Short mmCIF file of C-alpha atoms in Angstrom, two decimals:
data_model
loop_
_atom_site.label_atom_id
_atom_site.label_comp_id
_atom_site.label_asym_id
_atom_site.label_seq_id
_atom_site.Cartn_x
_atom_site.Cartn_y
_atom_site.Cartn_z
CA UNK Z 173 90.31 69.59 118.58
CA UNK Z 174 91.96 72.87 117.52
CA UNK Z 175 89.96 76.02 118.21
CA UNK Z 176 90.42 77.93 114.98
CA UNK Z 177 88.91 81.05 116.50
CA UNK Z 178 91.65 81.24 119.10
CA UNK Z 179 93.72 84.37 118.39
CA UNK Z 180 97.46 84.38 117.87
CA UNK Z 181 97.86 87.63 119.84
CA UNK Z 182 98.14 87.90 123.59
CA UNK Z 183 96.07 90.64 125.19
CA UNK Z 184 99.22 92.69 125.82
CA UNK Z 185 100.45 92.52 122.22
CA UNK Z 186 96.96 93.15 120.90
CA UNK Z 187 96.73 96.24 123.10
CA UNK Z 188 100.10 97.59 121.91
CA UNK Z 189 99.18 97.02 118.27
CA UNK Z 190 95.89 98.85 118.84
CA UNK Z 191 97.74 101.69 120.58
CA UNK Z 192 100.04 101.95 117.56
CA UNK Z 193 97.07 102.05 115.19
CA UNK Z 194 95.34 104.77 117.25
CA UNK Z 195 98.60 106.73 117.29
CA UNK Z 196 98.92 106.37 113.51
CA UNK Z 197 95.30 107.49 113.10
CA UNK Z 198 96.05 110.64 115.12
CA UNK Z 199 99.32 111.12 113.24
CA UNK Z 200 97.64 110.98 109.82
CA UNK Z 201 94.93 113.45 110.82
CA UNK Z 202 97.54 115.67 112.47
CA UNK Z 203 99.53 115.48 109.24
CA UNK Z 204 96.49 116.95 107.49
CA UNK Z 205 96.62 119.82 109.98
CA UNK Z 206 100.30 120.30 109.15
CA UNK Z 207 99.42 120.54 105.44
CA UNK Z 208 96.45 122.83 105.98
CA UNK Z 209 98.37 125.32 108.13
CA UNK Z 210 101.60 125.16 106.13
CA UNK Z 211 103.40 124.29 109.37
CA UNK Z 212 105.76 121.84 107.69
CA UNK Z 213 107.86 124.75 106.45
CA UNK Z 214 108.38 126.10 109.98
CA UNK Z 215 111.13 123.52 110.54
CA UNK Z 216 113.17 123.22 107.33
CA UNK Z 217 115.80 121.01 109.01
CA UNK Z 218 115.40 117.27 109.44
CA UNK Z 219 115.71 115.23 111.65
CA UNK Z 220 117.23 117.66 114.19
CA UNK Z 221 115.83 121.06 115.13
CA UNK Z 222 118.28 123.93 115.63
CA UNK Z 223 121.06 121.43 116.36
CA UNK Z 224 119.06 119.43 118.90
CA UNK Z 225 115.93 117.31 119.23
CA UNK Z 226 114.38 119.76 121.71
CA UNK Z 227 112.23 122.77 120.81
CA UNK Z 228 113.39 126.30 121.73
CA UNK Z 229 113.13 126.82 125.49
CA UNK Z 230 113.89 130.53 125.92
CA UNK Z 231 112.92 133.80 124.26
CA UNK Z 232 116.41 134.13 122.81
CA UNK Z 233 116.21 130.62 121.34
CA UNK Z 234 112.83 131.41 119.79
CA UNK Z 235 114.15 134.61 118.27
CA UNK Z 236 117.14 132.72 116.82
CA UNK Z 237 114.98 129.94 115.37
CA UNK Z 238 112.46 132.45 113.97
CA UNK Z 239 115.23 134.42 112.31
CA UNK Z 240 117.04 131.36 110.94
CA UNK Z 241 114.08 129.18 109.95
CA UNK Z 242 111.75 131.84 108.65
CA UNK Z 243 113.19 135.28 107.98
CA UNK Z 244 116.49 134.14 106.45
CA UNK Z 245 115.06 131.10 104.61
CA UNK Z 246 112.43 133.30 102.92
CA UNK Z 247 114.81 136.27 102.41
CA UNK Z 248 112.54 138.63 104.33
CA UNK Z 249 114.14 142.03 104.81
CA UNK Z 250 111.21 143.70 106.62
CA UNK Z 251 110.13 141.44 109.52
CA UNK Z 252 107.10 143.65 110.17
CA UNK Z 253 105.66 143.60 106.65
CA UNK Z 254 101.92 142.92 106.26
CA UNK Z 255 102.44 139.45 104.73
CA UNK Z 256 105.06 138.30 107.21
CA UNK Z 257 104.21 135.61 109.76
CA UNK Z 258 104.95 137.08 113.17
CA UNK Z 259 106.71 135.25 115.98
CA UNK Z 260 103.59 134.18 117.91
CA UNK Z 261 102.01 132.58 114.84
CA UNK Z 262 105.36 131.02 113.94
CA UNK Z 263 105.44 129.43 117.42
CA UNK Z 264 102.04 127.82 116.77
CA UNK Z 265 103.14 126.50 113.38
CA UNK Z 266 106.39 125.23 114.89
CA UNK Z 267 104.48 123.43 117.67
CA UNK Z 268 102.17 121.73 115.13
CA UNK Z 269 105.09 120.44 113.05
CA UNK Z 270 107.19 119.53 116.10
CA UNK Z 271 104.37 117.47 117.62
CA UNK Z 272 103.88 115.76 114.26
CA UNK Z 273 107.53 114.69 114.29
CA UNK Z 274 107.42 113.53 117.92
CA UNK Z 275 104.29 111.43 117.30
CA UNK Z 276 106.00 109.90 114.29
CA UNK Z 277 109.08 109.07 116.37
CA UNK Z 278 106.99 107.42 119.11
CA UNK Z 279 105.04 105.41 116.53
CA UNK Z 280 108.32 104.30 114.93
CA UNK Z 281 109.72 103.08 118.25
CA UNK Z 282 106.54 101.11 119.07
CA UNK Z 283 106.59 99.55 115.60
CA UNK Z 284 110.22 98.44 115.96
CA UNK Z 285 109.45 96.75 119.29
CA UNK Z 286 106.44 94.96 117.79
CA UNK Z 287 108.44 94.02 114.69
CA UNK Z 288 111.13 92.33 116.79
CA UNK Z 289 108.52 90.55 118.91
CA UNK Z 290 106.60 89.19 115.92
CA UNK Z 291 109.72 88.09 114.06
CA UNK Z 292 111.02 86.18 117.07
CA UNK Z 293 107.78 84.19 117.36
CA UNK Z 294 107.71 81.47 114.68
CA UNK Z 295 103.89 81.22 114.55
CA UNK Z 296 103.44 84.97 114.16
CA UNK Z 297 106.37 85.22 111.74
CA UNK Z 298 104.88 82.52 109.53
CA UNK Z 299 101.50 84.22 109.49
CA UNK Z 300 102.39 87.93 109.25
CA UNK Z 301 106.16 88.10 108.80
CA UNK Z 302 105.85 89.29 105.21
CA UNK Z 303 103.33 91.95 106.28
CA UNK Z 304 105.60 93.25 109.03
CA UNK Z 305 108.52 93.33 106.58
CA UNK Z 306 106.37 95.29 104.13
CA UNK Z 307 105.35 97.66 106.92
CA UNK Z 308 109.01 98.16 107.82
CA UNK Z 309 109.85 99.04 104.21
CA UNK Z 310 106.91 101.46 104.08
CA UNK Z 311 108.07 103.08 107.31
CA UNK Z 312 111.54 103.67 105.87
CA UNK Z 313 110.01 105.08 102.69
CA UNK Z 314 107.78 107.34 104.76
CA UNK Z 315 110.75 108.70 106.71
CA UNK Z 316 112.59 109.50 103.47
CA UNK Z 317 109.48 111.05 101.91
CA UNK Z 318 108.89 113.16 105.01
CA UNK Z 319 112.36 114.65 104.67
CA UNK Z 320 111.90 115.22 100.92
CA UNK Z 321 108.52 116.90 101.45
CA UNK Z 322 110.13 119.40 103.82
CA UNK Z 323 113.15 119.98 101.53
CA UNK Z 324 110.91 120.50 98.48
CA UNK Z 325 108.63 122.89 100.38
CA UNK Z 326 105.42 120.84 100.38
CA UNK Z 327 105.01 120.12 96.66
CA UNK Z 328 101.50 118.78 96.07
CA UNK Z 329 102.55 115.48 94.48
CA UNK Z 330 105.00 114.78 97.31
CA UNK Z 331 102.37 115.61 99.92
CA UNK Z 332 99.96 113.18 98.22
CA UNK Z 333 102.66 110.51 98.04
CA UNK Z 334 103.46 111.03 101.72
CA UNK Z 335 99.76 110.57 102.52
CA UNK Z 336 99.52 107.45 100.33
CA UNK Z 337 102.43 105.75 102.10
CA UNK Z 338 100.98 106.69 105.50
CA UNK Z 339 97.69 105.04 104.57
CA UNK Z 340 99.46 101.94 103.26
CA UNK Z 341 101.54 101.64 106.44
CA UNK Z 342 98.39 102.03 108.55
CA UNK Z 343 96.44 99.52 106.46
CA UNK Z 344 99.18 96.86 106.61
CA UNK Z 345 99.33 97.09 110.41
CA UNK Z 346 95.54 97.02 110.65
CA UNK Z 347 95.57 93.88 108.51
CA UNK Z 348 98.17 92.35 110.84
CA UNK Z 349 95.83 92.97 113.77
CA UNK Z 350 92.88 91.46 111.90
CA UNK Z 351 94.87 88.49 110.62
CA UNK Z 352 96.29 87.63 114.03
CA UNK Z 353 92.91 88.19 115.66
CA UNK Z 354 91.69 84.72 114.68
CA UNK Z 355 92.90 81.32 113.54
CA UNK Z 356 91.50 79.62 110.46
CA UNK Z 357 92.10 76.21 109.02
CA UNK Z 358 93.66 75.89 105.56
CA UNK Z 359 90.40 74.83 103.88
CA UNK Z 360 88.55 77.85 105.23
CA UNK Z 361 91.38 80.16 104.24
CA UNK Z 362 91.42 78.71 100.73
CA UNK Z 363 87.66 79.07 100.28
CA UNK Z 364 87.82 82.62 101.61
CA UNK Z 365 90.58 83.60 99.18
CA UNK Z 366 88.38 82.75 96.20
CA UNK Z 367 85.14 84.15 97.63
CA UNK Z 368 83.08 85.95 95.01
CA UNK Z 369 82.54 88.75 97.51
CA UNK Z 370 86.24 89.65 97.59
CA UNK Z 371 86.33 91.26 94.15
CA UNK Z 372 83.65 93.96 94.64
CA UNK Z 373 84.72 94.68 98.22
CA UNK Z 374 88.39 95.12 97.36
CA UNK Z 375 87.43 97.26 94.37
CA UNK Z 376 85.55 99.46 96.84
CA UNK Z 377 88.69 99.76 98.99
CA UNK Z 378 90.86 100.58 95.94
CA UNK Z 379 88.48 103.25 94.62
CA UNK Z 380 88.28 104.79 98.11
CA UNK Z 381 92.09 104.84 98.36
CA UNK Z 382 92.30 106.72 95.04
CA UNK Z 383 89.73 109.25 96.27
CA UNK Z 384 91.73 109.82 99.45
CA UNK Z 385 94.96 110.42 97.52
CA UNK Z 386 93.02 112.80 95.27
CA UNK Z 387 92.06 114.61 98.47
CA UNK Z 388 95.74 114.81 99.37
CA UNK Z 389 96.37 116.55 96.03
CA UNK Z 390 93.46 118.90 96.78
CA UNK Z 391 95.06 119.89 100.08
CA UNK Z 392 98.62 120.06 98.75
CA UNK Z 393 97.73 122.18 95.72
CA UNK Z 394 95.14 124.41 97.41
CA UNK Z 395 92.54 123.34 94.83
CA UNK Z 396 89.78 123.63 97.44
CA UNK Z 397 90.21 127.41 97.54
CA UNK Z 398 88.81 127.90 94.03
CA UNK Z 399 85.41 127.24 92.42
CA UNK Z 400 83.66 127.05 95.80
CA UNK Z 401 80.19 126.30 94.45
CA UNK Z 402 78.19 123.10 94.31
CA UNK Z 403 77.03 121.15 92.35
CA UNK Z 404 78.50 123.13 89.44
CA UNK Z 405 82.10 124.29 89.18
CA UNK Z 406 82.03 127.99 88.41
CA UNK Z 407 78.74 127.65 86.55
CA UNK Z 408 79.83 124.53 84.62
CA UNK Z 409 79.08 120.85 85.12
CA UNK Z 410 82.27 120.23 83.15
CA UNK Z 411 84.73 123.16 82.96
CA UNK Z 412 86.09 124.13 79.52
CA UNK Z 413 88.87 121.90 78.22
CA UNK Z 414 91.22 124.90 78.22
CA UNK Z 415 90.86 124.99 82.03
CA UNK Z 416 91.06 121.24 82.58
CA UNK Z 417 94.22 120.92 80.50
CA UNK Z 418 96.55 123.87 80.16
CA UNK Z 419 99.72 123.75 78.09
CA UNK Z 420 101.09 126.41 80.44
CA UNK Z 421 101.17 123.74 83.16
CA UNK Z 422 103.27 121.46 80.96
CA UNK Z 423 102.35 117.87 80.09
CA UNK Z 424 99.67 115.54 81.44
CA UNK Z 425 101.51 114.76 84.68
CA UNK Z 426 102.04 118.42 85.54
CA UNK Z 427 98.36 119.10 84.91
CA UNK Z 428 97.35 116.19 87.14
CA UNK Z 429 99.42 117.45 90.08
CA UNK Z 430 99.41 121.23 89.55
CA UNK Z 431 96.25 122.19 87.62
CA UNK Z 432 93.87 123.03 90.45
CA UNK Z 433 90.77 122.99 88.22
CA UNK Z 434 91.58 119.47 86.98
CA UNK Z 435 92.46 118.26 90.49
CA UNK Z 436 89.14 119.48 91.89
CA UNK Z 437 87.21 118.14 88.90
CA UNK Z 438 88.66 114.65 89.40
CA UNK Z 439 88.04 114.76 93.15
CA UNK Z 440 84.42 115.83 92.67
CA UNK Z 441 83.49 113.24 90.07
CA UNK Z 442 85.53 110.29 91.31
CA UNK Z 443 83.13 110.13 94.25
CA UNK Z 444 80.56 108.73 91.81
CA UNK Z 445 82.91 105.82 91.11
CA UNK Z 446 83.18 105.26 94.86
CA UNK Z 447 79.40 105.33 95.31
CA UNK Z 448 79.03 102.81 92.48
CA UNK Z 449 81.71 100.56 94.01
CA UNK Z 450 80.02 100.65 97.42
CA UNK Z 451 76.63 99.80 95.87
CA UNK Z 452 78.17 96.87 93.95
CA UNK Z 453 79.78 95.59 97.16
CA UNK Z 454 76.50 95.93 99.06
CA UNK Z 455 74.63 94.01 96.35
CA UNK Z 456 77.23 91.26 96.67
CA UNK Z 457 76.91 91.23 100.45
CA UNK Z 458 73.24 90.37 100.08
CA UNK Z 459 74.22 87.03 98.52
CA UNK Z 460 76.46 85.99 101.41
CA UNK Z 461 76.13 85.26 105.11
CA UNK Z 462 78.27 87.73 107.03
CA UNK Z 463 79.25 87.68 110.68
CA UNK Z 464 77.48 90.13 112.97
CA UNK Z 465 80.51 92.39 113.12
CA UNK Z 466 80.88 92.19 109.34
CA UNK Z 467 77.36 93.55 108.95
CA UNK Z 468 78.20 96.36 111.37
CA UNK Z 469 81.34 97.24 109.41
CA UNK Z 470 79.42 97.50 106.13
CA UNK Z 471 76.75 99.66 107.76
CA UNK Z 472 79.46 101.96 109.09
CA UNK Z 473 80.86 102.24 105.56
CA UNK Z 474 77.42 103.36 104.35
CA UNK Z 475 76.99 105.93 107.13
CA UNK Z 476 80.53 107.32 106.88
CA UNK Z 477 80.36 107.60 103.10
CA UNK Z 478 77.20 109.74 103.31
CA UNK Z 479 78.76 111.82 106.11
CA UNK Z 480 81.97 112.28 104.13
CA UNK Z 481 80.11 113.47 101.03
CA UNK Z 482 78.01 115.97 102.98
CA UNK Z 483 81.03 117.14 104.96
CA UNK Z 484 83.11 117.51 101.79
CA UNK Z 485 80.44 119.66 100.13
CA UNK Z 486 80.26 121.84 103.23
CA UNK Z 487 84.04 122.09 103.34
CA UNK Z 488 84.18 123.25 99.72
CA UNK Z 489 81.33 125.77 99.98
CA UNK Z 490 82.84 127.20 103.21
CA UNK Z 491 86.19 127.61 101.38
CA UNK Z 492 88.05 124.88 103.30
CA UNK Z 493 88.41 126.21 106.84
CA UNK Z 494 91.05 124.30 108.76
CA UNK Z 495 88.64 122.64 111.22
CA UNK Z 496 86.37 121.42 108.41
CA UNK Z 497 89.28 120.10 106.35
CA UNK Z 498 90.80 118.31 109.35
CA UNK Z 499 87.41 116.73 110.07
CA UNK Z 500 87.15 115.70 106.42
CA UNK Z 501 90.52 113.96 106.73
CA UNK Z 502 89.48 112.17 109.93
CA UNK Z 503 86.21 110.90 108.45
CA UNK Z 504 88.10 109.66 105.38
CA UNK Z 505 90.44 107.62 107.56
CA UNK Z 506 87.52 106.21 109.55
CA UNK Z 507 85.80 105.25 106.30
CA UNK Z 508 88.98 103.59 105.06
CA UNK Z 509 89.40 101.72 108.37
CA UNK Z 510 85.89 100.27 108.30
CA UNK Z 511 86.26 99.43 104.60
CA UNK Z 512 89.35 97.36 105.36
CA UNK Z 513 87.66 95.62 108.29
CA UNK Z 514 84.64 94.92 106.07
CA UNK Z 515 87.00 93.46 103.44
CA UNK Z 516 88.53 91.19 106.07
CA UNK Z 517 85.14 89.92 107.20
CA UNK Z 518 84.05 89.46 103.57
CA UNK Z 519 86.84 86.91 103.20
CA UNK Z 520 85.05 84.67 105.73
CA UNK Z 521 81.56 85.04 104.26
CA UNK Z 522 79.70 81.95 103.15
CA UNK Z 523 77.42 81.80 100.11
CA UNK Z 524 73.74 81.72 101.05
#
């Protein structure tokens, strides 16, 4: 008799896929640090740095890079002006961006190795070949977007798009790990695909994804630096229409990606949609028999959602210090991770 709980993955391949996911987790949170510190603009070239892949190694090299990448790019005539980033701070920004690129390169290499391995194995290819192909396309898109973000000097909509693709790439690989983590017969898979629990749980994941991308717009536009009061925004539950939609910003799209009042307003109130989606999913869960780990995943979603809301309020009121914002990004990714794992387990839930 076939053991349908026997995994497709060997321990070695499972470990490497988990290592890649951990690396991507770090990379996404580190990317938030890049955005928050403005470090992405410290290296305007891509993919090489000062004609090489190595960072500056001598004082003369640092002086040359500082002059070329910062003073000349920004047309700064007085290098000792009060608003000018000095060399020591530039070195820190450079290190943050450089490490971000190196982590991305390592993650890319690991993915390529795993991609080749999975595609050469007929059983794995049949089960997750389309997911690995999708992940490969997302990786290529992410590389292109990363270059464009740097060239366009961290435009908010590009930063949010870069974040969205990173999350999608991460989620596809997480799903590969979950899908290869167990075998299921065709009847079970068919019944799972039409489970009544799937709809509310996947809605929860979708609403959360939108909230995270809204957070990317918050970071990219600097919307967290204004209206730092809670629960009201500058004394208003709903700011005046003239502030939410300004003709000076241009049309609707420009307002959505550039109007900081509108961006913050959406981010604040969309959380109510997420809370409602989580409650709907939890009501649905009560009608199904979940695995033990599925119950744990849903409880983690509850805990992390509360933590994220409290942390987000603190981040706003404290005027988005870097350490609070980076923590906010990390909790968001944890929440998204457990939401996806909960969605996977929901697919195997049986009606009570």
